[in-house]
PDB file of C-alpha atoms in Angstrom:
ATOM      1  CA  UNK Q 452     -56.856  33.278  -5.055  1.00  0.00           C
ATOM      2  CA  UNK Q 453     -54.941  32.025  -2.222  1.00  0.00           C
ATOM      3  CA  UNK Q 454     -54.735  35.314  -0.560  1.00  0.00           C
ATOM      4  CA  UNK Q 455     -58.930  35.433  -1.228  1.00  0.00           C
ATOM      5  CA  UNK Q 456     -59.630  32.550   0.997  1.00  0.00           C
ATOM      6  CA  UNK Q 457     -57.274  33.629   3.766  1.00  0.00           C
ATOM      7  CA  UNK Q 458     -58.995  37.107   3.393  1.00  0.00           C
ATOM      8  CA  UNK Q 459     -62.322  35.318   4.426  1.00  0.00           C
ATOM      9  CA  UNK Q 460     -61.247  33.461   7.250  1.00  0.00           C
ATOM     10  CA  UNK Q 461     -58.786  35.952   8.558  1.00  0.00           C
ATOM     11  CA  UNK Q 462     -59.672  34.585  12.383  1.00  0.00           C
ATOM     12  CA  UNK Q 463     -59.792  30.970  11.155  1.00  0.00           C
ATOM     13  CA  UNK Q 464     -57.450  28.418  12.605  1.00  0.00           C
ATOM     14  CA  UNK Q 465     -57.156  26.612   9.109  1.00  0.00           C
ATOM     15  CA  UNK Q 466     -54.684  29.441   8.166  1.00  0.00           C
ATOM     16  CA  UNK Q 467     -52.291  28.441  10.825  1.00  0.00           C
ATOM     17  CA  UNK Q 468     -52.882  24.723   9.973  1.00  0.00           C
ATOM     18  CA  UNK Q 469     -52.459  25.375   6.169  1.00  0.00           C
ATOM     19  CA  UNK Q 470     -49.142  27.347   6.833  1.00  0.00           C
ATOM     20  CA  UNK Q 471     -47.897  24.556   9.488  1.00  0.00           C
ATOM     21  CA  UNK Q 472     -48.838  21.442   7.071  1.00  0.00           C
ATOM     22  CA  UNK Q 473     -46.640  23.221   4.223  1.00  0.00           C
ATOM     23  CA  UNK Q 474     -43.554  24.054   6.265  1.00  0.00           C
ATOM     24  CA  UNK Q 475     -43.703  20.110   7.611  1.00  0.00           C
ATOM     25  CA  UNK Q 476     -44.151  19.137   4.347  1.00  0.00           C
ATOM     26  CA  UNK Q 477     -40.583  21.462   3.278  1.00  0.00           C
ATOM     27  CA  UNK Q 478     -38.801  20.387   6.184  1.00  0.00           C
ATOM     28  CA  UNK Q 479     -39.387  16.683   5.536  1.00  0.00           C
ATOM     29  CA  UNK Q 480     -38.575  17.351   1.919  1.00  0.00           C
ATOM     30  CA  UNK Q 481     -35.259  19.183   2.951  1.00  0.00           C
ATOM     31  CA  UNK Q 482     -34.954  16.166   5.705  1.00  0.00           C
ATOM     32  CA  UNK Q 483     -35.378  13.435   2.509  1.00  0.00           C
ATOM     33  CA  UNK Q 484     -32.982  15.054   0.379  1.00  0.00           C
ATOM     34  CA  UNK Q 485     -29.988  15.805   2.962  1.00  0.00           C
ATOM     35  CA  UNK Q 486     -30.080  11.719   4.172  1.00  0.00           C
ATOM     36  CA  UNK Q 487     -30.153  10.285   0.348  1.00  0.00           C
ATOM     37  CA  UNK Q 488     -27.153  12.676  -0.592  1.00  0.00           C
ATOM     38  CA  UNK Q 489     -25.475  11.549   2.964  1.00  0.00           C
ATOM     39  CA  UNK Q 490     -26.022   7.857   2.324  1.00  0.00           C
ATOM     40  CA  UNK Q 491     -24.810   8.766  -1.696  1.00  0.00           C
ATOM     41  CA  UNK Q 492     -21.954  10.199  -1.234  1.00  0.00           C
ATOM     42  CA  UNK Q 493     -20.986   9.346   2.589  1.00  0.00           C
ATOM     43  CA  UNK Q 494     -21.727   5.749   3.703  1.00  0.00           C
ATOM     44  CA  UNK Q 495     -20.441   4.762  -0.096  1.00  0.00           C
ATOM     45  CA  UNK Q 496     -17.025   6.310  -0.098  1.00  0.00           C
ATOM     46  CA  UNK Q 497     -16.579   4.582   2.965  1.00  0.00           C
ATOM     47  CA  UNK Q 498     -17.823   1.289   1.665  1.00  0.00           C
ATOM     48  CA  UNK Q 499     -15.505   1.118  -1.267  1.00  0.00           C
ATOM     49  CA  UNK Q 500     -12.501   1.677   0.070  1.00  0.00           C
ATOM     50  CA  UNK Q 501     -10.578  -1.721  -0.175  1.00  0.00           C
ATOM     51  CA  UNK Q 502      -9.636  -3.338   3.531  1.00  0.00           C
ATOM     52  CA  UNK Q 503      -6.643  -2.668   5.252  1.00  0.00           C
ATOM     53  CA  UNK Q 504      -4.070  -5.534   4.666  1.00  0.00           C
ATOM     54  CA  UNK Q 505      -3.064  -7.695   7.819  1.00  0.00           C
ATOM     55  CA  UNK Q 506      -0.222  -5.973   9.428  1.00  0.00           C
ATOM     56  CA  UNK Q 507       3.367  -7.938   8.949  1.00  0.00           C
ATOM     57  CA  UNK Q 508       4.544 -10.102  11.255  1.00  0.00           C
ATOM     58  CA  UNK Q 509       7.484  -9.061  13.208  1.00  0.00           C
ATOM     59  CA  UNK Q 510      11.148  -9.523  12.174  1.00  0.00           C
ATOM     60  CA  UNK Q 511      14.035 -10.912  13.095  1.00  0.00           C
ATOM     61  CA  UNK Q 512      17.530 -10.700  11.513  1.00  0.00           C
ATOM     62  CA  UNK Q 513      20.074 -13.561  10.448  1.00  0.00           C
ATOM     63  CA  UNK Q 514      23.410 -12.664   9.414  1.00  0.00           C
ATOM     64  CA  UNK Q 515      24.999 -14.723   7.119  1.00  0.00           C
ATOM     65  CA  UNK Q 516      29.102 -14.946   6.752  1.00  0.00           C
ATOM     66  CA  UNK Q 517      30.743 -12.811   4.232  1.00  0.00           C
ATOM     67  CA  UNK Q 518      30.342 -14.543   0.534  1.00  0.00           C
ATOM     68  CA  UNK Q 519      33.799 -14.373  -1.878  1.00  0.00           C
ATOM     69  CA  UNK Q 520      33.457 -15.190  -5.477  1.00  0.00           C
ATOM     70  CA  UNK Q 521      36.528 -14.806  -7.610  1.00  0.00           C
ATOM     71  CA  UNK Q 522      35.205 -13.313 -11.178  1.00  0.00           C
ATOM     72  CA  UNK Q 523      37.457 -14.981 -13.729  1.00  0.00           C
ATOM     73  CA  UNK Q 524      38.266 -13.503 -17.398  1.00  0.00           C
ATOM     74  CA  UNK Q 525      39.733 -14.824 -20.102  1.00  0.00           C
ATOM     75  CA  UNK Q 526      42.959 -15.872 -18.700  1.00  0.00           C
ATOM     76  CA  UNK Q 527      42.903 -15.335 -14.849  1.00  0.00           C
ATOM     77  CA  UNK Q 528      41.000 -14.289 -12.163  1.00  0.00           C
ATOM     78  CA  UNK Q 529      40.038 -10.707 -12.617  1.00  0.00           C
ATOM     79  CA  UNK Q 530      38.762  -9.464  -9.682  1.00  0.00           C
ATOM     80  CA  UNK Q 531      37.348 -10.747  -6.458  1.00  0.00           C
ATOM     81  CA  UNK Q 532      33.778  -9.789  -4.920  1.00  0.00           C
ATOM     82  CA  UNK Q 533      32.824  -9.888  -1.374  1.00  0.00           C
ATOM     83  CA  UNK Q 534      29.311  -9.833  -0.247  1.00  0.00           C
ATOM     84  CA  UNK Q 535      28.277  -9.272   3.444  1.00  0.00           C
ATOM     85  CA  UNK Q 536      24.459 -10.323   3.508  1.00  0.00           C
ATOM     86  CA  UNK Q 537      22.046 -10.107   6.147  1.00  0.00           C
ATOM     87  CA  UNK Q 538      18.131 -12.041   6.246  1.00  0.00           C
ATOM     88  CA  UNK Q 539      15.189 -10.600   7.256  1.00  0.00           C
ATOM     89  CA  UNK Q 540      12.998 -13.644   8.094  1.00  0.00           C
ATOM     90  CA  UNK Q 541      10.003 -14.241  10.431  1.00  0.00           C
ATOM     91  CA  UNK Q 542      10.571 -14.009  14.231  1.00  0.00           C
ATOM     92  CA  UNK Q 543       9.318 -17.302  15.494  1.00  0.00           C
ATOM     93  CA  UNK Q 544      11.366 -18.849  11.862  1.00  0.00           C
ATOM     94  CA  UNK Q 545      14.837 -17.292  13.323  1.00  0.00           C
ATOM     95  CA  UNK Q 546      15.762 -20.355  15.024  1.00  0.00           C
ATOM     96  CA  UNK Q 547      15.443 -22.251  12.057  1.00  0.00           C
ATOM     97  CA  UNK Q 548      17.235 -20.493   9.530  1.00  0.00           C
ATOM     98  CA  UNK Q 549      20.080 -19.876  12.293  1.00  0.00           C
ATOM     99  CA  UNK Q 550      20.097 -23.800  12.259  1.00  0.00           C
ATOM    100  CA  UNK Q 551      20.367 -23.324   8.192  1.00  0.00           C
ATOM    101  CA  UNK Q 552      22.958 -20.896   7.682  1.00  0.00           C
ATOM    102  CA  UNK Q 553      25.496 -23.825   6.462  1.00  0.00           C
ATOM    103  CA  UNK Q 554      23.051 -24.260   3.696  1.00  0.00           C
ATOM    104  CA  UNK Q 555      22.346 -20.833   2.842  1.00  0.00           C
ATOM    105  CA  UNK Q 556      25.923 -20.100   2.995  1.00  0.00           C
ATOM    106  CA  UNK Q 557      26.380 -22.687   0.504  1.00  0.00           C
ATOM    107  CA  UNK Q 558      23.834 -21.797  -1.723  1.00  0.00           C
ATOM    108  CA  UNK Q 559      25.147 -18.185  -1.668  1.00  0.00           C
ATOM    109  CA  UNK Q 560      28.066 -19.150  -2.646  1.00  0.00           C
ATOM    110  CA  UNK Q 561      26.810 -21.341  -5.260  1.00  0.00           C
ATOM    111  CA  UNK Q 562      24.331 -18.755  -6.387  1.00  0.00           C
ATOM    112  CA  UNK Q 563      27.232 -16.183  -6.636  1.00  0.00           C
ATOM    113  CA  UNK Q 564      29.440 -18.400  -8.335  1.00  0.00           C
ATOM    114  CA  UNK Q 565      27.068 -19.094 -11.189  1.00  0.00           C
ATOM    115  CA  UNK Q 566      25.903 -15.426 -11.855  1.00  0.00           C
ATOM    116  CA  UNK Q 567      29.910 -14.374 -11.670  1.00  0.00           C
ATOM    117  CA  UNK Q 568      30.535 -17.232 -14.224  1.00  0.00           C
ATOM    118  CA  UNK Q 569      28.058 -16.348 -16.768  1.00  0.00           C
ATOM    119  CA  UNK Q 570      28.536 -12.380 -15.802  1.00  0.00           C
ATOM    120  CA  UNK Q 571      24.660 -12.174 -14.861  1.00  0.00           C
ATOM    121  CA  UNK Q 572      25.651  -9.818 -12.058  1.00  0.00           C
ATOM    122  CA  UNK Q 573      28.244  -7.379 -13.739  1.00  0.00           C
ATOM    123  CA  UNK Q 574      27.827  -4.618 -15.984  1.00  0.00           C
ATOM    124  CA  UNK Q 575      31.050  -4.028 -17.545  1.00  0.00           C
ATOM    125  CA  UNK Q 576      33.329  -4.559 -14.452  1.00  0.00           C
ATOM    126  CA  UNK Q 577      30.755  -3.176 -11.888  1.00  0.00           C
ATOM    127  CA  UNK Q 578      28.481  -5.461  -9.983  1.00  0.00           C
ATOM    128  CA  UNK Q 579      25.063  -4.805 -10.355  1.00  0.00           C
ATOM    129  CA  UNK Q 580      23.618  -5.292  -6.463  1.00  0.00           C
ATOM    130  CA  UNK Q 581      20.019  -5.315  -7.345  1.00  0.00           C
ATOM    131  CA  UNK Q 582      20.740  -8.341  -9.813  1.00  0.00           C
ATOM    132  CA  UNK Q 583      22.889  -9.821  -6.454  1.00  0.00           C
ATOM    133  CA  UNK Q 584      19.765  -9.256  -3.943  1.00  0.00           C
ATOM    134  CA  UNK Q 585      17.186 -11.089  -6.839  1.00  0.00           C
ATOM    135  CA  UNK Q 586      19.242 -13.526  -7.184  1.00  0.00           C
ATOM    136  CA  UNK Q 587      20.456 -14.223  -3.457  1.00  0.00           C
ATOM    137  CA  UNK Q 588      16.222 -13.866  -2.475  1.00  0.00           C
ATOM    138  CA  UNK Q 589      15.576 -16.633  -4.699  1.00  0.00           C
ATOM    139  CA  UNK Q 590      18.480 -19.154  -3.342  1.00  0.00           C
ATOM    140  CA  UNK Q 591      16.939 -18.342   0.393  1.00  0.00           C
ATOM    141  CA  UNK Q 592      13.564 -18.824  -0.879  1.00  0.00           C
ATOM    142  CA  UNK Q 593      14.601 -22.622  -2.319  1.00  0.00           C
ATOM    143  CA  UNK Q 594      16.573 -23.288   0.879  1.00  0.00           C
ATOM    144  CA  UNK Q 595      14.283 -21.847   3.497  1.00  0.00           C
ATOM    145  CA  UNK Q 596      11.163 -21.415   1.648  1.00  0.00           C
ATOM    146  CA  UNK Q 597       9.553 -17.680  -0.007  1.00  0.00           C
ATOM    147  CA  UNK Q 598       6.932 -17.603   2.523  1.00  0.00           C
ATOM    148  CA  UNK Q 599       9.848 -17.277   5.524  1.00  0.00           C
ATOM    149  CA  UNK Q 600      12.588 -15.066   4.129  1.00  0.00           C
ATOM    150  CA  UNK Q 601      11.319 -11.545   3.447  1.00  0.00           C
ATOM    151  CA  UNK Q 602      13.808 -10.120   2.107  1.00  0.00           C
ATOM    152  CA  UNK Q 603      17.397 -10.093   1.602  1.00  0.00           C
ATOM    153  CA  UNK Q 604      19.046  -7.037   2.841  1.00  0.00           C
ATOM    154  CA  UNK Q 605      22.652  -6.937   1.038  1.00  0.00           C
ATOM    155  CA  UNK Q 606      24.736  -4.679   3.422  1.00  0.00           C
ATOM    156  CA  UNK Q 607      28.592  -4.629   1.639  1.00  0.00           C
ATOM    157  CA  UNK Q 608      29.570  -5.492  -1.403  1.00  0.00           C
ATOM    158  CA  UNK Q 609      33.802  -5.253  -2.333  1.00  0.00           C
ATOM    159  CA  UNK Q 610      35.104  -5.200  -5.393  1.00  0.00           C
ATOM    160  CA  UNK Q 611      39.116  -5.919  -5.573  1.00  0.00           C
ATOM    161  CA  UNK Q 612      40.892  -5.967  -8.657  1.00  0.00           C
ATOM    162  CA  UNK Q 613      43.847  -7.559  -9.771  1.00  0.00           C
TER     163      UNK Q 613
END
């Protein structure tokens, strides 16, 4: 039927228009379809991914003097421990916990003392250095506050049996 009526107006410029309106009306089909699946699978992949977090603020490093806790057994001391610790803390806090590192000494040694006593930081005879780094983060954290030591880096630790 379709070829009929462009059989009678073979010289007619409505064929041209006819042909013309339907390849507009495919192209802004095609066009319709290729921006909905950009904006569907494009724009909302980039959308959900969660924002970056704020970058860290810069370092600075406080060395605190060697800790030595003697570990005593049932009789006598049974071996001694030596701890070299060094604090990563924020750069503009350095001054601060430089002017601090009498009483982060002492609660080190405190600290140490305690978990050596009640054998919170041994397996067997072996001291357990992730149990030392906990608990040495958290005696920073109550002398300097959590939110200005961030993190405890525990560089030697001696064992020397008797």
């Amino acid at each position: 039927m379709v070829a009929a009526v462009f059989d009678a107006c073979a010289g007619c410029p409505m064929k041209a228009l006819i042909v013309l309106a339907i390849g507009l009306l495919l192209l802004g089909g095609a066009a319709y379809g290729g921006w909905t699946l950009y904006n569907e699978y494009i724009v909302k992949k980039q959308e959900e991914q969660p924002p970056k977090p704020p970058p860290k603020p810069p370092s600075a490093f406080v060395r605190v003097n060697p800790v030595v806790v003697p570990v005593i057994g049932a009789q006598r001391v049974e071996q001694f421990v030596t701890v070299v610790v060094t604090l990563e803390v924020n750069a503009d806090q350095q001054p601060m916990a430089q002017a601090n590192l009498p009483r982060i000494s002492d609660a080190f040694l405190r600290t140490l003392y305690g978990a050596a006593d009640d054998r919170s930081i041994l397996q067997g005879n072996i001291v357990n250095i992730p149990a030392v780094k906990a608990k040495l983060q958290e005696a920073a954290g109550k002398v300097l506050g959590a939110d200005i030591v961030q993190n405890v880096l525990v560089q030697v630790v001696v064992q020397r049996n008797l």
